[in-house]
Amino acid sequence: MNIANKVTLIRLFLIPVFLVLFYSCGRTYNVAALIFIIASLTDAVDGHLARSRNIVTTFGKFVDPLVDKLLTMAAFVVLVGDNTLPSWAVIVIIARELAITGFRTLAADQGITIAASKWGKLKTTSQMIALVLLLLNNTTLNSIGIYVFYLAVVLTIISGYDYIIKNKQVLDLENI
């Protein structure tokens, strides 16, 4: 197993650490927020390592985005459970993530690679910023985080629409 994949697995193992800290620290989420930030930053590290060392693997292509989604979904779900976020908005985000993951899988089966779009990158960035701001135990940052969260919901919808419209041939709508 190469170093990039090891970093991805570290992020995977940080998810339960984040959850335990979130639930065990009461309203003082800064320790859980720190773990979330570290886990989020490992995504950039593993990607950089894989590309710079030319060690991109099929395992990494599959596991890296899966772990990213598990991390963000875990944070969104605990914030719903904490009554910080509305469940309907988190359901929109999770539904989009699952739909686009399925869409990309269908595309890959047809030999089509769907690269991340600018909308997808903006969506991911806004989600991560919102989650960090909401996880920190700071009223002002939490207030800003709610606005960033709703921006993330809008970008989530736009990016999902963008992926499907630009790659609609994957759906083969003429042969339904």
Tab-separated table of C-alpha atoms in Angstrom:
chain	number	residue	atom	x	y	z
A	1	MET	CA	0.000	0.000	0.000
A	2	ASN	CA	1.457	3.346	-1.040
A	3	ILE	CA	1.725	6.480	1.122
A	4	ALA	CA	-1.210	8.287	-0.535
A	5	ASN	CA	-3.547	5.394	0.217
A	6	LYS	CA	-2.249	5.218	3.781
A	7	VAL	CA	-3.128	8.902	4.259
A	8	THR	CA	-6.622	8.186	2.890
A	9	LEU	CA	-7.014	5.378	5.428
A	10	ILE	CA	-5.882	7.712	8.210
A	11	ARG	CA	-8.760	10.004	7.206
A	12	LEU	CA	-11.126	7.027	7.338
A	13	PHE	CA	-9.956	6.122	10.856
A	14	LEU	CA	-10.311	9.750	11.983
A	15	ILE	CA	-14.072	9.637	11.308
A	16	PRO	CA	-14.943	7.544	14.399
A	17	VAL	CA	-12.467	9.622	16.429
A	18	PHE	CA	-14.307	12.752	15.306
A	19	LEU	CA	-17.678	11.194	16.219
A	20	VAL	CA	-16.557	10.072	19.668
A	21	LEU	CA	-15.097	13.492	20.429
A	22	PHE	CA	-18.174	15.282	19.115
A	23	TYR	CA	-20.483	13.296	21.376
A	24	SER	CA	-18.207	13.186	24.413
A	25	CYS	CA	-17.235	16.865	24.568
A	26	GLY	CA	-20.692	18.309	25.130
A	27	ARG	CA	-21.114	21.756	23.536
A	28	THR	CA	-17.345	22.218	23.402
A	29	TYR	CA	-16.765	20.906	19.894
A	30	ASN	CA	-13.411	22.520	19.268
A	31	VAL	CA	-11.522	19.233	19.757
A	32	ALA	CA	-13.866	17.433	17.369
A	33	ALA	CA	-13.599	20.397	14.995
A	34	LEU	CA	-9.801	20.109	15.083
A	35	ILE	CA	-9.993	16.406	14.193
A	36	PHE	CA	-12.423	17.247	11.375
A	37	ILE	CA	-10.033	19.914	10.063
A	38	ILE	CA	-7.067	17.520	10.186
A	39	ALA	CA	-9.082	14.807	8.456
A	40	SER	CA	-10.214	17.269	5.783
A	41	LEU	CA	-6.666	18.446	5.140
A	42	THR	CA	-5.486	14.873	4.589
A	43	ASP	CA	-7.590	14.881	1.406
A	44	ALA	CA	-5.301	17.477	-0.134
A	45	VAL	CA	-2.243	15.631	1.158
A	46	ASP	CA	-3.170	12.232	-0.291
A	47	GLY	CA	-4.114	13.785	-3.633
A	48	HIS	CA	-0.853	15.697	-3.827
A	49	LEU	CA	1.180	12.626	-2.898
A	50	ALA	CA	-0.578	10.430	-5.441
A	51	ARG	CA	-0.149	12.903	-8.314
A	52	SER	CA	3.360	14.160	-7.496
A	53	ARG	CA	4.759	10.655	-7.026
A	54	ASN	CA	2.733	9.148	-9.858
A	55	ILE	CA	1.214	6.574	-7.496
A	56	VAL	CA	-2.452	6.941	-8.431
A	57	THR	CA	-4.161	3.580	-7.895
A	58	THR	CA	-7.577	2.100	-8.595
A	59	PHE	CA	-7.956	1.617	-4.831
A	60	GLY	CA	-7.236	5.315	-4.261
A	61	LYS	CA	-9.639	6.423	-7.003
A	62	PHE	CA	-12.387	4.416	-5.331
A	63	VAL	CA	-11.657	4.871	-1.626
A	64	ASP	CA	-10.604	8.547	-1.551
A	65	PRO	CA	-13.948	10.034	-2.701
A	66	LEU	CA	-15.843	7.486	-0.614
A	67	VAL	CA	-13.974	8.498	2.546
A	68	ASP	CA	-14.521	12.190	1.710
A	69	LYS	CA	-18.253	11.595	1.532
A	70	LEU	CA	-18.275	9.547	4.749
A	71	LEU	CA	-16.449	12.332	6.584
A	72	THR	CA	-18.727	15.125	5.408
A	73	MET	CA	-21.892	13.050	5.822
A	74	ALA	CA	-20.882	12.137	9.377
A	75	ALA	CA	-20.412	15.813	10.223
A	76	PHE	CA	-23.691	16.831	8.590
A	77	VAL	CA	-25.631	14.086	10.354
A	78	VAL	CA	-24.267	14.911	13.815
A	79	LEU	CA	-25.108	18.567	13.256
A	80	VAL	CA	-28.672	17.571	12.351
A	81	GLY	CA	-28.833	15.462	15.506
A	82	ASP	CA	-27.573	18.452	17.472
A	83	ASN	CA	-30.338	20.648	15.984
A	84	THR	CA	-27.736	22.879	14.361
A	85	LEU	CA	-28.790	22.055	10.788
A	86	PRO	CA	-32.181	21.295	9.251
A	87	SER	CA	-32.573	17.693	8.161
A	88	TRP	CA	-34.217	18.581	4.825
A	89	ALA	CA	-31.114	20.477	3.682
A	90	VAL	CA	-28.756	17.695	4.722
A	91	ILE	CA	-30.981	15.191	2.902
A	92	VAL	CA	-30.600	17.319	-0.254
A	93	ILE	CA	-26.816	17.191	0.128
A	94	ILE	CA	-26.688	13.456	0.824
A	95	ALA	CA	-29.105	12.682	-2.027
A	96	ARG	CA	-26.964	14.668	-4.463
A	97	GLU	CA	-23.782	12.943	-3.284
A	98	LEU	CA	-25.315	9.494	-3.717
A	99	ALA	CA	-26.880	10.369	-7.085
A	100	ILE	CA	-23.668	11.797	-8.544
A	101	THR	CA	-21.594	8.917	-7.165
A	102	GLY	CA	-23.980	6.505	-8.913
A	103	PHE	CA	-23.880	8.646	-12.051
A	104	ARG	CA	-20.073	8.599	-12.073
A	105	THR	CA	-20.093	4.828	-11.560
A	106	LEU	CA	-22.439	4.425	-14.524
A	107	ALA	CA	-20.180	6.683	-16.588
A	108	ALA	CA	-17.079	4.717	-15.586
A	109	ASP	CA	-18.816	1.515	-16.654
A	110	GLN	CA	-19.158	3.134	-20.094
A	111	GLY	CA	-15.495	4.158	-20.121
A	112	ILE	CA	-16.304	7.803	-19.404
A	113	THR	CA	-14.391	9.657	-16.712
A	114	ILE	CA	-16.206	12.614	-15.216
A	115	ALA	CA	-13.695	15.047	-13.787
A	116	ALA	CA	-14.569	17.371	-10.932
A	117	SER	CA	-16.091	20.583	-12.259
A	118	LYS	CA	-15.609	24.102	-10.930
A	119	TRP	CA	-19.118	23.825	-9.443
A	120	GLY	CA	-18.197	20.573	-7.722
A	121	LYS	CA	-15.059	22.134	-6.283
A	122	LEU	CA	-16.993	25.181	-5.072
A	123	LYS	CA	-19.590	22.844	-3.530
A	124	THR	CA	-16.946	20.854	-1.676
A	125	THR	CA	-15.110	23.960	-0.489
A	126	SER	CA	-18.294	25.619	0.770
A	127	GLN	CA	-19.373	22.417	2.548
A	128	MET	CA	-16.026	22.085	4.312
A	129	ILE	CA	-15.943	25.743	5.340
A	130	ALA	CA	-19.527	25.548	6.616
A	131	LEU	CA	-18.810	22.387	8.578
A	132	VAL	CA	-15.686	23.814	10.212
A	133	LEU	CA	-17.500	27.042	11.165
A	134	LEU	CA	-20.459	25.090	12.551
A	135	LEU	CA	-18.322	22.613	14.477
A	136	LEU	CA	-16.387	25.332	16.277
A	137	ASN	CA	-17.940	26.414	19.553
A	138	ASN	CA	-18.203	30.085	18.643
A	139	THR	CA	-21.519	31.922	18.215
A	140	THR	CA	-20.231	34.374	15.599
A	141	LEU	CA	-18.564	31.654	13.507
A	142	ASN	CA	-21.668	29.461	13.848
A	143	SER	CA	-23.811	32.311	12.486
A	144	ILE	CA	-21.516	32.738	9.502
A	145	GLY	CA	-21.420	28.962	9.110
A	146	ILE	CA	-25.203	28.793	8.663
A	147	TYR	CA	-25.016	31.237	5.741
A	148	VAL	CA	-22.136	29.307	4.198
A	149	PHE	CA	-24.117	26.101	4.725
A	150	TYR	CA	-27.088	27.417	2.745
A	151	LEU	CA	-24.688	28.577	0.035
A	152	ALA	CA	-23.319	25.020	0.048
A	153	VAL	CA	-26.848	23.621	-0.394
A	154	VAL	CA	-27.378	25.864	-3.436
A	155	LEU	CA	-23.975	24.937	-4.884
A	156	THR	CA	-24.743	21.261	-4.209
A	157	ILE	CA	-27.870	21.492	-6.359
A	158	ILE	CA	-26.147	23.514	-9.102
A	159	SER	CA	-23.147	21.170	-9.269
A	160	GLY	CA	-25.362	18.071	-9.426
A	161	TYR	CA	-27.382	19.607	-12.256
A	162	ASP	CA	-24.155	20.640	-14.007
A	163	TYR	CA	-22.691	17.105	-13.861
A	164	ILE	CA	-25.825	15.545	-15.293
A	165	ILE	CA	-26.453	18.126	-18.042
A	166	LYS	CA	-22.836	18.090	-19.251
A	167	ASN	CA	-22.759	14.281	-19.254
A	168	LYS	CA	-26.358	13.396	-20.126
A	169	GLN	CA	-25.177	10.895	-22.744
A	170	VAL	CA	-24.321	8.614	-19.818
A	171	LEU	CA	-28.028	8.204	-19.083
A	172	ASP	CA	-28.844	7.068	-22.653
A	173	LEU	CA	-32.278	8.694	-22.409
A	174	GLU	CA	-33.200	7.711	-25.978
A	175	ASN	CA	-33.295	4.023	-25.020
A	176	ILE	CA	-35.541	4.149	-21.974
